CSV table of C-alpha atoms in Angstrom, one decimal:
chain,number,residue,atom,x,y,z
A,1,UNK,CA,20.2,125.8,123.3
A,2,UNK,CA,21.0,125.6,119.8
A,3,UNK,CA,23.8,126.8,118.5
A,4,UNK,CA,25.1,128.7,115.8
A,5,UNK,CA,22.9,126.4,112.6
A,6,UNK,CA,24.6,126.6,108.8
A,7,UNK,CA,23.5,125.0,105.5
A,8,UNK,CA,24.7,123.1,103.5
A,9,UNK,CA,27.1,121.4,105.5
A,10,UNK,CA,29.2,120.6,102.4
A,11,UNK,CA,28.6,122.1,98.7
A,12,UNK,CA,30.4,121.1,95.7
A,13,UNK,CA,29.6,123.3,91.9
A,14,UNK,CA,31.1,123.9,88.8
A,15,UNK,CA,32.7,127.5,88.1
A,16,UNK,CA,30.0,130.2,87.4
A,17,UNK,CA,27.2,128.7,89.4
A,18,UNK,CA,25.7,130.5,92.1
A,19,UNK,CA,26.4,129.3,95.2
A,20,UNK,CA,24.1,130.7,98.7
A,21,UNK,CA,25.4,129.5,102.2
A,22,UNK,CA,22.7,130.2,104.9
A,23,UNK,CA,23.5,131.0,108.5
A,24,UNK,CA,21.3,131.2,111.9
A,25,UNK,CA,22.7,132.4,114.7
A,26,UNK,CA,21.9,132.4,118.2
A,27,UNK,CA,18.8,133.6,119.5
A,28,UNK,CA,19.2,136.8,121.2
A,29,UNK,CA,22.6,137.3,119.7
A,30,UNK,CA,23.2,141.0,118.2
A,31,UNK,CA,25.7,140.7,116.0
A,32,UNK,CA,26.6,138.1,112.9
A,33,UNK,CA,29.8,137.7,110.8
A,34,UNK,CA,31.0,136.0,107.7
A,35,UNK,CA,34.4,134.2,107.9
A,36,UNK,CA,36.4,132.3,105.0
A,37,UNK,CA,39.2,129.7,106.0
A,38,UNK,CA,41.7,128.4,104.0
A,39,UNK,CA,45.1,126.9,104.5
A,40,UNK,CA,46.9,129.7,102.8
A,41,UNK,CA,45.3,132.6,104.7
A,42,UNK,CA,43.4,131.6,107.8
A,43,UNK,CA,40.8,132.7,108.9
A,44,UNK,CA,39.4,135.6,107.3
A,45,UNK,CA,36.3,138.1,108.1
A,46,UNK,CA,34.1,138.4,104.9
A,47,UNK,CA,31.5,140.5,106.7
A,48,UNK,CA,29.7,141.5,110.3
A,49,UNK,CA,26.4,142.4,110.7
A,50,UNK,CA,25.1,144.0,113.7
A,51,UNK,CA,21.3,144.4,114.6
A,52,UNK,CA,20.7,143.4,110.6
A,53,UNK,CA,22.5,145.9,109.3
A,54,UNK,CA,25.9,145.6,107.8
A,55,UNK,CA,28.9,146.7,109.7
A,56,UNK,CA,31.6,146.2,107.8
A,57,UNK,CA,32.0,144.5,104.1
A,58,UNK,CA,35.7,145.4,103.6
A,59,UNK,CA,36.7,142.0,103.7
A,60,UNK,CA,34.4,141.1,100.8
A,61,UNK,CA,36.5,140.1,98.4
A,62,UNK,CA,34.9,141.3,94.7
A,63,UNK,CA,31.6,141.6,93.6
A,64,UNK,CA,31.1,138.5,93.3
A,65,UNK,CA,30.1,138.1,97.0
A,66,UNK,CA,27.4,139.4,98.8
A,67,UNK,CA,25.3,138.8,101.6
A,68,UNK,CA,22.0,139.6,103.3
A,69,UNK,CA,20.4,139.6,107.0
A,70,UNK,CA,17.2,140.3,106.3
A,71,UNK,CA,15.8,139.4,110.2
A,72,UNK,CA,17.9,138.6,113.5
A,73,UNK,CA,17.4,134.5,112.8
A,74,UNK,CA,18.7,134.7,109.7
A,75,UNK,CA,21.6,135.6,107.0
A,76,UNK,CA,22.6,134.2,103.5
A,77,UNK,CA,26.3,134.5,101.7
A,78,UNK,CA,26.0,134.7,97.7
A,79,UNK,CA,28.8,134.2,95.7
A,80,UNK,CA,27.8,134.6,91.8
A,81,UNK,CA,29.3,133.4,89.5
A,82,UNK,CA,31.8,131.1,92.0
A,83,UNK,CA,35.4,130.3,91.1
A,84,UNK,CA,37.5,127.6,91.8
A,85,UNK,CA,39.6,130.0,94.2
A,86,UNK,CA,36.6,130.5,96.4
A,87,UNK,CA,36.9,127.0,97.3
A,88,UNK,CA,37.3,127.3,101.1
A,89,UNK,CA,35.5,126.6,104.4
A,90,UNK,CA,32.5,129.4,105.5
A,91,UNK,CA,32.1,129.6,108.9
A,92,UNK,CA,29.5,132.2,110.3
A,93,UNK,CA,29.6,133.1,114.0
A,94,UNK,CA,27.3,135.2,116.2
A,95,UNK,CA,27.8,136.8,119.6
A,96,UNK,CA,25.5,139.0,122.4
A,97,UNK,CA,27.3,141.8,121.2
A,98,UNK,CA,30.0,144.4,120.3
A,99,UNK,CA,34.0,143.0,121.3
A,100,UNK,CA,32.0,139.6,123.2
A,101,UNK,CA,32.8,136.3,122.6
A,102,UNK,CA,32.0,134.8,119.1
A,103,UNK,CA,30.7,131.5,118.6
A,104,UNK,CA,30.9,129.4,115.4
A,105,UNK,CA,28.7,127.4,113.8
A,106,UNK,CA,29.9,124.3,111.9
A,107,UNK,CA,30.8,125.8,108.7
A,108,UNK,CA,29.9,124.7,104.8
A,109,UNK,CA,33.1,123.4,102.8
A,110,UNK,CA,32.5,124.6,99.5
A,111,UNK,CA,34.5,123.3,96.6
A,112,UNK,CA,33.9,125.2,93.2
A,113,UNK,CA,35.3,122.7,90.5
I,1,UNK,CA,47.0,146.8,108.2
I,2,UNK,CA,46.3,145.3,111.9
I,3,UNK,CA,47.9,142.1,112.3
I,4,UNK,CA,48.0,139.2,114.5
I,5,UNK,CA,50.9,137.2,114.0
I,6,UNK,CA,51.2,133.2,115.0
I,7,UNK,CA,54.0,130.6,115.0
I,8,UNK,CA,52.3,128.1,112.2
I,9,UNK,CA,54.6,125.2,114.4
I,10,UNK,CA,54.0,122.5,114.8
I,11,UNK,CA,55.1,122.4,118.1
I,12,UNK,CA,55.4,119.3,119.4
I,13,UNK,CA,55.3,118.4,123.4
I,14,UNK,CA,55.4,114.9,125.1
I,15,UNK,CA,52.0,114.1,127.2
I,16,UNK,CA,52.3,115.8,130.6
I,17,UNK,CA,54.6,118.4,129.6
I,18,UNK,CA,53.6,122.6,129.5
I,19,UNK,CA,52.8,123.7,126.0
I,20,UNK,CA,53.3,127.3,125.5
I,21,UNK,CA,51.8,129.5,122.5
I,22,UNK,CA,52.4,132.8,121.6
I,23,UNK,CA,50.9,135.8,119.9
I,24,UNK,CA,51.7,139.0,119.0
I,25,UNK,CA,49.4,142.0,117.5
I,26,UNK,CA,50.3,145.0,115.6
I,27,UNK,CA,46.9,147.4,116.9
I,28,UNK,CA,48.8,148.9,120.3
I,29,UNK,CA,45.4,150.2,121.2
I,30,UNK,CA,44.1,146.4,121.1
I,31,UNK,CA,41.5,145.8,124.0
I,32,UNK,CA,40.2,142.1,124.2
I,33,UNK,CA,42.2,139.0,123.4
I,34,UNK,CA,40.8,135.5,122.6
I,35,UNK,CA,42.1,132.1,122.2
I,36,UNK,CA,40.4,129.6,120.3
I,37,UNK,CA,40.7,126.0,120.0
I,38,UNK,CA,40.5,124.0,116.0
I,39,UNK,CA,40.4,120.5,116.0
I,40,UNK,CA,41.0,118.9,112.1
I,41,UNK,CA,37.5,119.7,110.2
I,42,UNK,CA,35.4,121.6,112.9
I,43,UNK,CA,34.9,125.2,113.6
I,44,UNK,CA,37.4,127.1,116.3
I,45,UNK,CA,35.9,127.3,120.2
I,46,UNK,CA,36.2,129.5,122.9
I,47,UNK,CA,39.3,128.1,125.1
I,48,UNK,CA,39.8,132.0,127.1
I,49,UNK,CA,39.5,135.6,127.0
I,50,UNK,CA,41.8,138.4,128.6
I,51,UNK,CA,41.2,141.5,128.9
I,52,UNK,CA,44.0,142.5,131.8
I,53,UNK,CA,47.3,142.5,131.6
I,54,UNK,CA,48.9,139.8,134.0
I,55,UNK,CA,47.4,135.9,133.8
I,56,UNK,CA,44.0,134.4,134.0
I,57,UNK,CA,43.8,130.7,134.6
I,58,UNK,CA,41.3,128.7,134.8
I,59,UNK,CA,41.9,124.8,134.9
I,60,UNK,CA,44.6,124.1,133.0
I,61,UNK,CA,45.2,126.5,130.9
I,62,UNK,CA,46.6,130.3,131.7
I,63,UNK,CA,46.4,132.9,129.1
I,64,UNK,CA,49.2,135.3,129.8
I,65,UNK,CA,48.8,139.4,128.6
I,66,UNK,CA,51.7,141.8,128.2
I,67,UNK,CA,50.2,145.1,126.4
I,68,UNK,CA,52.9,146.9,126.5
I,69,UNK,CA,55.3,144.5,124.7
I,70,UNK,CA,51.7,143.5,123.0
I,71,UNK,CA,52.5,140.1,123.6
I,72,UNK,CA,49.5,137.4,125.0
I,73,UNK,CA,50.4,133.5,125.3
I,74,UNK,CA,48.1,130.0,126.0
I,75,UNK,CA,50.1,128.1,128.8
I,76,UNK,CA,48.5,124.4,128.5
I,77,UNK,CA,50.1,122.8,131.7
I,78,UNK,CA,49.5,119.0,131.9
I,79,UNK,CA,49.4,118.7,127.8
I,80,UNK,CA,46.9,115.1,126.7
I,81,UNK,CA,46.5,114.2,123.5
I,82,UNK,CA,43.5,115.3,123.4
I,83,UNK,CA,44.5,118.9,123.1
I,84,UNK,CA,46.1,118.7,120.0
I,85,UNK,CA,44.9,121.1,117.9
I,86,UNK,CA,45.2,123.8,116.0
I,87,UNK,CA,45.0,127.4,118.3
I,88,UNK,CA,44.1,130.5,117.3
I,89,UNK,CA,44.9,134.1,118.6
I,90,UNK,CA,42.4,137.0,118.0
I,91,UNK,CA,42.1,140.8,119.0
I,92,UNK,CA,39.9,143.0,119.2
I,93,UNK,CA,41.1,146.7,118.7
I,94,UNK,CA,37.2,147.6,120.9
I,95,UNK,CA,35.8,150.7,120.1
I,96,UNK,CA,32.9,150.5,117.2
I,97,UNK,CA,34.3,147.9,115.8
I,98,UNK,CA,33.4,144.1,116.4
I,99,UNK,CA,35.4,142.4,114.3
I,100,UNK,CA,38.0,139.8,115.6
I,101,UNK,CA,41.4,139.2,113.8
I,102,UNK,CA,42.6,136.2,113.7
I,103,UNK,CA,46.1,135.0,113.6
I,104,UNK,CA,46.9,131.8,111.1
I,105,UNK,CA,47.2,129.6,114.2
I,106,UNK,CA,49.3,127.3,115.7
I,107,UNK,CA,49.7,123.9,115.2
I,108,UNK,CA,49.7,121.8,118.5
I,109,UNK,CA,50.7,117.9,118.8
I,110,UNK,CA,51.3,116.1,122.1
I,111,UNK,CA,52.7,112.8,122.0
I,112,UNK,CA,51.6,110.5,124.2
Protein backbone atom coordinates (compact mmCIF):
# COMPACT_ATOMS: atom_id res chain seq x y z
CA UNK A 1 0.00 0.00 0.00
CA UNK A 2 0.88 3.47 -0.54
CA UNK A 3 1.67 5.51 1.98
CA UNK A 4 1.16 8.78 3.24
CA UNK A 5 2.08 10.89 -0.68
CA UNK A 6 3.21 14.80 -0.39
CA UNK A 7 4.19 17.38 -3.02
CA UNK A 8 6.58 19.09 -3.70
CA UNK A 9 9.24 17.20 -2.08
CA UNK A 10 11.33 20.34 -1.78
CA UNK A 11 10.16 24.08 -2.48
CA UNK A 12 12.28 27.10 -2.53
CA UNK A 13 10.38 31.05 -3.13
CA UNK A 14 11.07 34.43 -2.50
CA UNK A 15 9.16 36.29 0.54
CA UNK A 16 5.52 37.08 -0.38
CA UNK A 17 4.88 34.36 -2.83
CA UNK A 18 2.30 31.91 -2.30
CA UNK A 19 3.37 28.82 -1.48
CA UNK A 20 0.52 25.36 -1.53
CA UNK A 21 1.96 22.04 -0.11
CA UNK A 22 -0.39 19.11 -1.08
CA UNK A 23 -0.90 16.01 1.02
CA UNK A 24 -2.70 12.44 0.37
CA UNK A 25 -3.09 10.29 2.99
CA UNK A 26 -3.94 6.83 3.35
CA UNK A 27 -6.76 5.28 1.89
CA UNK A 28 -9.34 4.55 4.47
CA UNK A 29 -7.62 6.74 6.91
CA UNK A 30 -10.17 9.17 8.94
CA UNK A 31 -8.24 11.61 10.12
CA UNK A 32 -5.31 14.12 8.63
CA UNK A 33 -2.98 16.58 10.26
CA UNK A 34 -0.60 19.37 9.43
CA UNK A 35 2.82 19.44 11.19
CA UNK A 36 5.86 22.08 10.95
CA UNK A 37 9.44 20.99 12.12
CA UNK A 38 12.08 23.06 12.77
CA UNK A 39 15.23 22.85 14.84
CA UNK A 40 14.23 25.48 17.26
CA UNK A 41 10.79 24.11 18.08
CA UNK A 42 10.20 20.57 16.89
CA UNK A 43 7.64 19.23 15.78
CA UNK A 44 4.61 21.26 15.74
CA UNK A 45 0.75 20.47 14.84
CA UNK A 46 -0.46 23.19 12.40
CA UNK A 47 -3.88 21.54 11.91
CA UNK A 48 -6.06 18.02 12.05
CA UNK A 49 -8.69 17.26 10.09
CA UNK A 50 -11.08 14.50 10.74
CA UNK A 51 -13.66 13.06 8.20
CA UNK A 52 -12.82 16.49 6.05
CA UNK A 53 -13.68 18.69 8.48
CA UNK A 54 -11.26 20.72 10.53
CA UNK A 55 -10.65 19.76 14.09
CA UNK A 56 -8.54 21.90 15.38
CA UNK A 57 -6.56 25.13 13.72
CA UNK A 58 -5.07 26.43 16.93
CA UNK A 59 -1.80 25.73 15.98
CA UNK A 60 -2.12 27.78 12.81
CA UNK A 61 0.15 30.29 13.22
CA UNK A 62 -1.38 33.76 11.54
CA UNK A 63 -3.39 34.31 8.76
CA UNK A 64 -1.22 33.75 6.59
CA UNK A 65 -1.79 29.95 6.67
CA UNK A 66 -4.60 27.98 5.79
CA UNK A 67 -5.57 24.86 4.66
CA UNK A 68 -8.27 22.74 2.94
CA UNK A 69 -9.54 18.92 2.75
CA UNK A 70 -11.94 19.25 0.35
CA UNK A 71 -12.35 15.04 -0.08
CA UNK A 72 -10.87 12.04 2.09
CA UNK A 73 -7.72 11.67 -0.67
CA UNK A 74 -6.83 14.91 -0.46
CA UNK A 75 -5.62 18.20 1.56
CA UNK A 76 -3.56 21.37 0.60
CA UNK A 77 -1.47 23.90 3.13
CA UNK A 78 -1.50 27.63 1.84
CA UNK A 79 0.73 29.94 3.16
CA UNK A 80 0.24 33.58 1.47
CA UNK A 81 2.26 35.80 1.41
CA UNK A 82 5.35 33.29 2.83
CA UNK A 83 8.14 34.63 5.02
CA UNK A 84 11.50 33.63 5.40
CA UNK A 85 10.53 32.41 9.09
CA UNK A 86 8.16 29.79 7.60
CA UNK A 87 11.08 28.19 6.26
CA UNK A 88 10.72 24.73 7.83
CA UNK A 89 9.97 21.02 7.00
CA UNK A 90 5.89 20.11 6.45
CA UNK A 91 5.14 16.93 7.20
CA UNK A 92 1.37 15.71 6.93
CA UNK A 93 0.38 12.40 8.63
CA UNK A 94 -2.85 10.45 8.56
CA UNK A 95 -4.17 7.70 10.82
CA UNK A 96 -7.53 5.13 10.96
CA UNK A 97 -8.72 7.31 13.52
CA UNK A 98 -9.17 9.28 16.75
CA UNK A 99 -5.81 8.73 19.53
CA UNK A 100 -4.40 5.69 16.66
CA UNK A 101 -1.18 5.62 15.42
CA UNK A 102 -0.07 8.38 12.89
CA UNK A 103 1.85 7.90 9.98
CA UNK A 104 3.96 10.47 8.07
CA UNK A 105 4.54 11.11 4.80
CA UNK A 106 7.87 12.29 3.50
CA UNK A 107 7.50 15.94 4.10
CA UNK A 108 8.19 19.15 1.66
CA UNK A 109 11.31 21.33 2.95
CA UNK A 110 10.34 24.71 2.09
CA UNK A 111 12.80 27.50 2.20
CA UNK A 112 11.24 31.11 1.67
CA UNK A 113 14.32 33.33 0.73
CA UNK B 1 -0.08 24.55 27.97
CA UNK B 2 0.36 20.56 27.73
CA UNK B 3 3.80 19.62 27.47
CA UNK B 4 6.02 16.84 26.66
CA UNK B 5 9.38 17.43 27.73
CA UNK B 6 12.72 15.51 26.13
CA UNK B 7 16.42 15.46 26.90
CA UNK B 8 17.71 17.12 23.44
CA UNK B 9 21.23 14.81 24.31
CA UNK B 10 23.00 13.68 22.56
CA UNK B 11 23.38 10.68 24.35
CA UNK B 12 25.97 8.70 23.27
CA UNK B 13 26.29 4.74 23.93
CA UNK B 14 29.02 2.29 22.64
CA UNK B 15 27.50 -0.60 20.16
CA UNK B 16 25.93 -3.36 22.20
CA UNK B 17 25.30 -1.33 25.15
CA UNK B 18 21.33 -0.47 26.55
CA UNK B 19 20.29 3.02 25.56
CA UNK B 20 17.71 4.44 27.69
CA UNK B 21 15.33 7.59 26.84
CA UNK B 22 13.08 9.35 28.83
CA UNK B 23 10.01 11.46 28.66
CA UNK B 24 7.91 13.25 30.72
CA UNK B 25 4.35 14.95 30.10
CA UNK B 26 2.54 17.63 31.82
CA UNK B 27 -1.45 16.39 30.80
CA UNK B 28 -1.93 13.87 34.12
CA UNK B 29 -4.99 12.65 32.34
CA UNK B 30 -2.67 11.63 29.31
CA UNK B 31 -4.00 8.24 27.74
CA UNK B 32 -1.77 6.94 24.79
CA UNK B 33 1.98 7.24 24.48
CA UNK B 34 4.05 6.95 21.26
CA UNK B 35 7.70 6.74 20.39
CA UNK B 36 8.84 7.55 17.14
CA UNK B 37 12.02 7.06 15.40
CA UNK B 38 13.86 10.30 12.95
CA UNK B 39 16.66 9.44 11.06
CA UNK B 40 18.63 12.87 9.57
CA UNK B 41 16.15 14.29 6.66
CA UNK B 42 13.15 11.76 6.76
CA UNK B 43 9.91 11.90 8.48
CA UNK B 44 9.56 10.25 12.23
CA UNK B 45 8.14 6.33 12.35
CA UNK B 46 6.29 4.35 14.53
CA UNK B 47 8.97 2.47 16.89
CA UNK B 48 5.95 1.56 19.93
CA UNK B 49 2.87 2.54 21.62
CA UNK B 50 1.76 2.10 25.39
CA UNK B 51 -1.10 2.47 26.64
CA UNK B 52 -0.57 0.45 30.28
CA UNK B 53 1.30 1.28 32.79
CA UNK B 54 4.21 -1.37 33.38
CA UNK B 55 6.57 -2.44 30.03
CA UNK B 56 5.77 -3.64 26.55
CA UNK B 57 8.60 -5.15 24.67
CA UNK B 58 8.73 -6.22 21.60
CA UNK B 59 12.24 -7.25 20.01
CA UNK B 60 14.53 -5.02 21.24
CA UNK B 61 13.17 -2.40 22.43
CA UNK B 62 10.79 -1.94 25.81
CA UNK B 63 8.81 1.12 26.26
CA UNK B 64 8.47 1.54 29.96
CA UNK B 65 5.00 3.63 31.49
CA UNK B 66 4.76 5.17 34.94
CA UNK B 67 1.35 7.40 34.96
CA UNK B 68 1.51 8.20 38.07
CA UNK B 69 5.03 9.80 38.23
CA UNK B 70 3.88 10.52 34.32
CA UNK B 71 7.06 9.25 33.30
CA UNK B 72 7.37 6.69 29.89
CA UNK B 73 11.01 5.61 28.65
CA UNK B 74 12.48 3.68 25.09
CA UNK B 75 14.90 0.94 26.51
CA UNK B 76 16.96 -0.02 23.17
CA UNK B 77 18.94 -3.07 24.55
CA UNK B 78 21.65 -4.34 22.07
CA UNK B 79 22.20 -0.54 20.61
CA UNK B 80 23.75 -0.81 16.41
CA UNK B 81 24.53 1.88 14.71
CA UNK B 82 21.98 1.72 12.90
CA UNK B 83 19.64 3.14 15.55
CA UNK B 84 21.07 6.33 15.78
CA UNK B 85 18.55 8.69 15.47
CA UNK B 86 16.76 11.20 16.64
CA UNK B 87 13.48 9.81 19.10
CA UNK B 88 10.56 11.39 19.73
CA UNK B 89 7.97 11.13 22.63
CA UNK B 90 4.29 11.93 22.00
CA UNK B 91 0.94 11.87 24.08
CA UNK B 92 -2.16 11.82 23.53
CA UNK B 93 -4.39 13.45 26.32
CA UNK B 94 -7.65 10.84 24.36
CA UNK B 95 -10.85 12.05 24.69
CA UNK B 96 -12.10 14.28 21.42
CA UNK B 97 -9.05 15.16 20.72
CA UNK B 98 -6.52 13.53 18.22
CA UNK B 99 -3.81 15.50 18.26
CA UNK B 100 -0.39 14.14 19.28
CA UNK B 101 2.26 16.36 21.15
CA UNK B 102 5.45 15.88 20.46
CA UNK B 103 8.44 16.32 22.63
CA UNK B 104 11.69 18.12 20.78
CA UNK B 105 13.35 14.70 20.72
CA UNK B 106 16.28 13.13 21.65
CA UNK B 107 19.35 12.79 19.94
CA UNK B 108 20.72 9.18 19.89
CA UNK B 109 24.46 8.08 18.69
CA UNK B 110 25.93 4.61 19.08
CA UNK B 111 29.45 4.20 18.38
CA UNK B 112 30.50 1.29 17.01
Amino acid sequence: DAGVIQSPRHEVTEMGQEVTLRCKPISGHNSLFWYRQTMMRGLELLIYFNNNVPIDDSGMPEDRFSAKMPNASFSTLKIQPSEPRDSAVYFCASETGVGDTQYFGPGTRLTVL
Amino acid sequence: QKEVEQNSGPLSVPEGAIASLNCTYSDRGSQSFFWYRQYSGKSPELIMFIYSNGDKEDGRFTAQLNKASQYVSLLIRDSQPSDSATYLCAVNTGGSQGNLIFGKGTKLSVKP
